[in-house]
Every structure is written in C-alpha cells, then in structure tokens.
Coordinates of C-alpha atoms in Angstrom, one line a residue:
M12 CA 0.0 0.0 0.0
V13 CA 1.5 3.3 -1.1
S14 CA 1.9 6.2 1.4
S15 CA -0.3 9.3 0.9
N16 CA 2.8 11.4 1.8
H17 CA 4.7 9.9 -1.1
I18 CA 1.8 10.5 -3.5
A19 CA 1.4 14.1 -2.3
D20 CA 5.1 14.8 -2.6
T21 CA 5.3 13.3 -6.1
A22 CA 2.2 15.1 -7.3
R23 CA 3.5 18.5 -6.1
Q24 CA 6.6 18.1 -8.2
L25 CA 4.8 18.3 -11.5
P26 CA 4.1 22.0 -11.3
A27 CA 7.8 22.7 -11.3
A28 CA 8.1 20.6 -14.4
L29 CA 5.3 22.5 -16.0
R30 CA 7.0 25.8 -15.1
R31 CA 10.1 24.6 -16.9
I32 CA 8.1 23.6 -20.0
E33 CA 6.2 26.9 -19.9
Q34 CA 9.3 29.1 -19.5
Q35 CA 11.1 27.3 -22.3
A36 CA 8.0 27.5 -24.5
A37 CA 7.7 31.2 -23.9
R38 CA 11.4 31.8 -24.7
D39 CA 11.3 29.7 -27.9
A40 CA 8.0 31.0 -29.1
A41 CA 8.9 34.7 -28.5
A42 CA 12.6 34.6 -29.5
P43 CA 12.2 35.1 -33.3
L44 CA 10.0 38.2 -32.8
A45 CA 12.1 39.6 -30.0
T46 CA 15.3 39.2 -32.0
A47 CA 13.7 40.8 -35.1
L48 CA 12.5 43.8 -33.1
T49 CA 15.8 44.3 -31.5
D50 CA 17.6 44.2 -34.9
A51 CA 15.0 46.6 -36.4
Q52 CA 15.4 49.1 -33.5
K53 CA 19.2 49.1 -33.9
T54 CA 18.8 49.9 -37.6
V55 CA 16.4 52.7 -36.8
T56 CA 18.7 54.1 -34.2
R57 CA 21.6 54.2 -36.7
Q58 CA 19.4 55.9 -39.2
W59 CA 18.1 58.5 -36.6
L60 CA 21.7 59.4 -35.6
Q61 CA 22.6 59.9 -39.3
L62 CA 19.7 62.3 -39.7
T63 CA 20.2 64.4 -36.6
S64 CA 22.9 66.3 -34.8
P65 CA 23.2 68.4 -31.6
A66 CA 21.9 71.3 -33.6
T67 CA 19.0 69.4 -35.2
A68 CA 17.3 67.1 -32.6
I69 CA 14.6 66.1 -35.1
P70 CA 15.2 65.1 -38.8
S71 CA 13.9 67.5 -41.4
P72 CA 10.2 67.0 -42.4
K73 CA 11.1 65.1 -45.6
A74 CA 13.8 63.0 -43.9
L75 CA 11.3 62.2 -41.1
D76 CA 8.7 61.1 -43.5
R77 CA 11.2 58.8 -45.2
L78 CA 12.3 57.5 -41.7
I79 CA 8.8 56.7 -40.7
T80 CA 8.2 54.8 -43.9
A81 CA 11.3 52.8 -43.2
I82 CA 10.3 52.1 -39.7
K83 CA 6.9 50.8 -40.9
Q84 CA 8.7 48.5 -43.3
L85 CA 11.1 47.3 -40.6
L86 CA 8.2 46.5 -38.3
A87 CA 6.3 44.7 -41.1
D88 CA 9.4 42.6 -41.7
A89 CA 9.9 41.9 -38.0
F90 CA 6.3 40.8 -37.4
R91 CA 5.8 38.8 -40.7
G92 CA 5.1 35.2 -39.9
K93 CA 6.1 35.4 -36.2
G94 CA 2.6 34.9 -34.9
K95 CA 2.2 31.6 -36.7
L96 CA 5.7 30.5 -35.8
A97 CA 5.0 31.2 -32.1
A98 CA 1.7 29.4 -32.2
D99 CA 3.4 26.3 -33.7
T100 CA 6.0 26.3 -31.0
I101 CA 3.4 26.6 -28.3
R102 CA 1.5 23.7 -29.7
I103 CA 4.6 21.5 -29.5
A104 CA 5.2 22.6 -25.9
A105 CA 1.6 21.9 -25.0
F106 CA 1.8 18.4 -26.4
N107 CA 5.0 17.8 -24.4
S108 CA 3.1 19.0 -21.3
A109 CA 0.2 16.6 -22.1
Q110 CA 2.5 13.7 -22.5
L111 CA 4.2 14.4 -19.2
S112 CA 1.0 14.9 -17.4
A113 CA -0.6 11.7 -18.8
R114 CA 2.4 9.7 -17.8
Q115 CA 2.6 11.1 -14.3
A116 CA -1.1 10.9 -13.7
S117 CA -1.2 7.3 -14.8
A118 CA 1.7 6.4 -12.6
L119 CA 0.1 8.0 -9.5
A120 CA -3.3 6.5 -10.2
A121 CA -1.7 3.0 -10.6
A122 CA 0.2 3.5 -7.4
M123 CA -2.9 4.5 -5.4
S124 CA -5.3 2.0 -6.9
G125 CA -3.0 -1.0 -7.2
E126 CA -4.3 -1.5 -10.7
P127 CA -2.9 -0.8 -14.1
V128 CA -4.3 2.3 -15.9
P129 CA -5.7 1.9 -19.4
P130 CA -3.3 3.6 -21.9
V131 CA -4.3 7.1 -22.9
Q132 CA -3.2 8.9 -26.0
P133 CA -2.5 12.4 -24.8
V134 CA -3.9 15.4 -26.7
I135 CA -3.6 19.0 -25.8
G136 CA -7.3 19.7 -25.6
P137 CA -9.5 22.6 -26.7
E138 CA -8.3 25.2 -24.1
A139 CA -4.6 24.7 -25.0
A140 CA -5.5 24.7 -28.7
A141 CA -7.5 27.9 -28.4
A142 CA -4.6 29.5 -26.5
A143 CA -2.2 28.6 -29.3
E144 CA -4.6 29.6 -32.1
A145 CA -5.1 33.0 -30.6
V146 CA -1.4 33.9 -30.8
P147 CA -1.3 35.2 -34.5
A148 CA -4.2 37.6 -33.9
A149 CA -2.6 38.8 -30.6
V150 CA 0.7 39.5 -32.3
D151 CA -1.0 41.3 -35.2
D152 CA -3.0 43.4 -32.7
E153 CA 0.2 44.6 -31.1
H154 CA 1.7 45.3 -34.5
R155 CA -1.3 47.5 -35.3
R156 CA -1.1 49.3 -32.0
A157 CA 2.6 50.0 -32.4
L158 CA 2.0 51.5 -35.9
A159 CA -0.8 53.7 -34.5
L160 CA 1.8 55.4 -32.3
L161 CA 4.1 56.0 -35.3
T162 CA 3.0 59.4 -36.6
T163 CA 4.8 62.5 -37.7
A164 CA 3.1 64.5 -34.9
S165 CA 4.2 62.1 -32.2
V166 CA 7.8 61.8 -33.3
T167 CA 8.1 65.5 -33.8
A168 CA 6.7 66.2 -30.3
L169 CA 8.7 63.4 -28.5
G170 CA 11.8 63.1 -30.6
F171 CA 13.6 59.8 -30.4
A172 CA 11.5 58.9 -27.4
G173 CA 8.6 58.7 -29.7
V174 CA 10.4 56.1 -31.8
T175 CA 11.4 54.2 -28.7
G176 CA 7.8 54.1 -27.5
V177 CA 6.8 52.5 -30.8
F178 CA 9.2 49.6 -30.3
N179 CA 8.2 49.3 -26.6
R180 CA 4.6 48.9 -27.7
A181 CA 5.6 46.4 -30.3
R182 CA 7.4 44.3 -27.6
R183 CA 4.1 43.8 -25.8
A184 CA 3.5 41.1 -28.4
V185 CA 6.4 39.2 -26.8
T186 CA 4.6 39.4 -23.5
R187 CA 1.4 38.2 -25.0
I188 CA 3.1 35.2 -26.6
A189 CA 4.5 34.2 -23.2
R190 CA 1.0 34.5 -21.6
H191 CA -0.5 32.3 -24.3
A192 CA 2.3 29.8 -23.8
A193 CA 1.6 29.6 -20.0
V194 CA -2.1 29.0 -20.5
A195 CA -1.5 26.3 -23.2
V196 CA 1.0 24.3 -21.2
T197 CA -1.1 24.2 -18.1
S198 CA -4.3 23.6 -19.9
A199 CA -2.8 20.7 -21.8
A200 CA -1.6 19.1 -18.6
A201 CA -5.0 19.4 -17.0
H202 CA -6.7 18.0 -20.1
A203 CA -4.4 15.0 -20.2
A204 CA -4.9 14.3 -16.5
A205 CA -8.7 14.4 -17.0
A206 CA -8.4 12.0 -19.9
V207 CA -6.6 9.5 -17.6
A208 CA -9.3 9.9 -15.0
R209 CA -12.0 9.2 -17.5
A210 CA -10.1 6.2 -18.8
I211 CA -10.0 4.7 -15.3
G212 CA -13.8 4.9 -14.8
P213 CA -16.8 7.3 -14.8
T214 CA -16.6 7.8 -11.0
T215 CA -12.9 8.7 -10.9
R216 CA -12.4 12.1 -9.5
L217 CA -9.9 14.9 -10.3
L218 CA -8.0 16.1 -7.2
W219 CA -6.6 19.7 -7.3
V220 CA -2.9 19.9 -6.6
A221 CA -1.8 23.5 -6.0
E222 CA 1.7 24.5 -7.1
P223 CA 4.1 25.3 -4.2
G224 CA 3.6 29.0 -3.4
A225 CA 0.2 29.2 -5.1
C226 CA -1.9 32.4 -5.0
P227 CA -4.7 32.6 -2.3
A228 CA -7.3 31.4 -4.8
C229 CA -5.3 28.4 -6.1
A230 CA -4.3 27.4 -2.6
A231 CA -8.0 27.4 -1.6
Y232 CA -8.7 24.8 -4.3
A233 CA -5.9 22.4 -3.0
G234 CA -7.5 19.1 -1.9
H235 CA -10.8 19.7 -3.6
S236 CA -12.0 17.0 -6.0
V237 CA -14.8 16.6 -8.6
V238 CA -15.8 13.8 -11.0
A239 CA -13.9 14.4 -14.2
G240 CA -16.0 16.6 -16.5
R241 CA -17.7 18.5 -13.7
R242 CA -16.8 21.9 -12.2
F243 CA -15.0 22.8 -9.0
P244 CA -16.7 25.3 -6.7
A245 CA -16.7 28.9 -7.7
A246 CA -15.0 31.9 -5.9
L247 CA -12.8 30.0 -3.5
S248 CA -9.9 32.0 -2.0
L249 CA -7.9 32.0 1.3
D250 CA -8.1 35.8 1.0
P251 CA -11.5 36.8 -0.2
R252 CA -10.2 40.3 -0.9
R253 CA -7.9 39.0 -3.6
T254 CA -7.9 36.7 -6.6
V255 CA -11.6 35.7 -6.3
F256 CA -12.8 34.1 -9.6
A257 CA -16.5 34.0 -9.9
T258 CA -16.8 31.4 -12.6
A259 CA -16.7 27.7 -11.4
P260 CA -13.6 26.2 -13.0
T261 CA -13.3 22.8 -14.6
G262 CA -9.7 22.7 -13.4
P263 CA -6.4 24.6 -13.8
P264 CA -5.2 27.0 -15.0
L265 CA -7.2 29.3 -12.8
H266 CA -5.4 32.3 -14.2
P267 CA -2.4 33.1 -16.5
S268 CA 0.8 31.6 -15.1
C269 CA -1.2 29.2 -12.9
R270 CA 0.7 25.9 -12.7
C271 CA -1.7 23.9 -10.6
W272 CA -2.5 20.4 -11.7
T273 CA -5.1 17.7 -11.1
I274 CA -4.6 14.0 -10.6
P275 CA -7.0 11.1 -10.8
Y276 CA -8.3 10.2 -7.4
S277 CA -10.8 8.0 -5.6
P278 CA -11.4 7.9 -1.8
T279 CA -11.8 4.1 -2.1
W280 CA -8.2 3.6 -3.2
P281 CA -6.2 1.9 -0.5
V282 CA -3.7 4.7 0.3
D283 CA -1.9 4.6 3.6
G284 CA -1.7 7.6 6.0
T285 CA -3.5 10.9 6.2
P286 CA -6.1 11.2 3.4
L287 CA -4.5 12.8 0.3
P288 CA -7.0 15.7 0.0
A289 CA -6.2 16.7 3.6
L290 CA -2.4 16.5 3.0
L291 CA -2.7 18.7 -0.1
R292 CA -4.9 21.2 1.7
R293 CA -2.5 21.4 4.6
A294 CA 0.5 21.9 2.4
A295 CA -1.1 24.8 0.5
R296 CA -2.3 26.5 3.6
T297 CA 1.0 26.1 5.5
E298 CA 2.8 27.7 2.5
R299 CA 0.4 30.6 2.5
R300 CA 1.0 31.3 6.2
A301 CA 4.8 31.1 5.7

C-alpha cells in the first residue's frame, strides 16, 4: 500500500516541471520576434543618428517622412510570420506537457489503486489549442497598436523617445506570446490528467494539486476534487479580498501563469496515512501562512 505522503510529494513536483516547459516555450516562441524587433530598433537608431545632430534634434520633415516609412517596413518585416511560428512552437510545448501529465497521472493512479491504468493517447485539448490559435491575432494586434503610435506629430513632439515608444509597444507582443504559452502548457496538462481519470472509470475524481507558493485562490482549491468533467466550486480563496474568480472552473489553469495540476483520485483507493486531500490542503495553507 502506497503512502499518501509519497503521493502528495510526487504530485506536487509536476508544477515545477510545468513551469520549466512553460518558460522554455515562452522563450522559444517569442525569440524570433524579440530578436527581429531588436535588430529593427538598432537599424532605426543608426538611421536616426545619421539624420540628426546636436543642432537638429529632429530630422527635417522630408527626412522624417522617409524614416517613418522605413520604420513601418522594418516593423512589417519583423512581425511577418512570427505569430504563426510562435503558435506552432506553443502547440509543441503543449503536447510535451500533455505527454508528461498523462504519464505522471497514470503512474500516480496506478500506485494508489494498485491496478494498471488503461493507456491514454495524450492530446492538448480545446483550451490549449485555443490559446495557441489566438497567438497570431494577438501578435497582429500589437503590430497595429505600435503602428498607431508612429505618426509625424508624435515623433516631432517626442523626438527619439517617440520612436522608442513604438518599439516598446511592439514588444508587448512578446509578453502576450508568453502569456498564451503559459495557458496552453497548463491547460494541456489538465486535459491529459482528466483523460486519464475518464479512462479509469466514470466515477474517478480529479483532485486539485496546488503548485508550491500558489496564490490565495489556487491554494484554496488544493485538496478539492470533482468527478472528471464537472466543475469545481466557484470563488474559492484563502483571502476573499484578492484573486476571487466568480466562474466555477473545470480545473487549472485558474489564471495566467497558474501551474496547478489535477490528478486522478478515488477515496476508495487503499492509500496509507493521512487522506490525500487533507495533505494537499494542509501543504497549501502552510505555505500561504509562511
């Protein structure tokens, strides 16, 4: 008979693995655009310095028009195809997350139940797919917003700071790519764990495992369980003044950069020691107090 402490300790290790997958996915997915924007900004800086001097802080009107046209082209080149490339990278990371989650969830369920788990072919699920599919539109949106700042009036008024502001705005696309990567990776892990639970049987539950150091809301869900396919309670939080989510979740992620997880669980499985839900609840609350 397996120890509940062993199961809890093992289950709480996966969020760290999800964090590593997510961070690598964010870097890989955003790197092509980030590099292209850096190169474009260096080119623009050189051009600006060639067109200005201590006596002329702003290029002449004709030179400024040509520079703005050049910046628009550089931005177009930097953004071209980067949204799709990022989305493809995120899908691969989500599949890796689903594979890891299915493997770990199956191993934990087999250890608790004492029975082999039916094989599950991991897929990333609709939430992770939607997060990846939304990336090109998000990237295009930031491109448009950056271009909206690039006007003769704004650059004349702000000088080179106006050009810098355009590139700072464009880099918000990098942040949005990272956010989509985080949602996709955790959603894929949750979907795979739910698939394992359904494969075991219709009454198998999903038990919420909060990541170490979870926010007050996620920590409040630790130890709660529902039958796979049903929703967890709404609006749980250890601090009702913060991070209260009104919609009842089907599972993690509860918010962007949430790395909580769910595992298959049944109170009838012969696990030795303190009941697993109580252990997970205690660990999450202890960490919040610390």
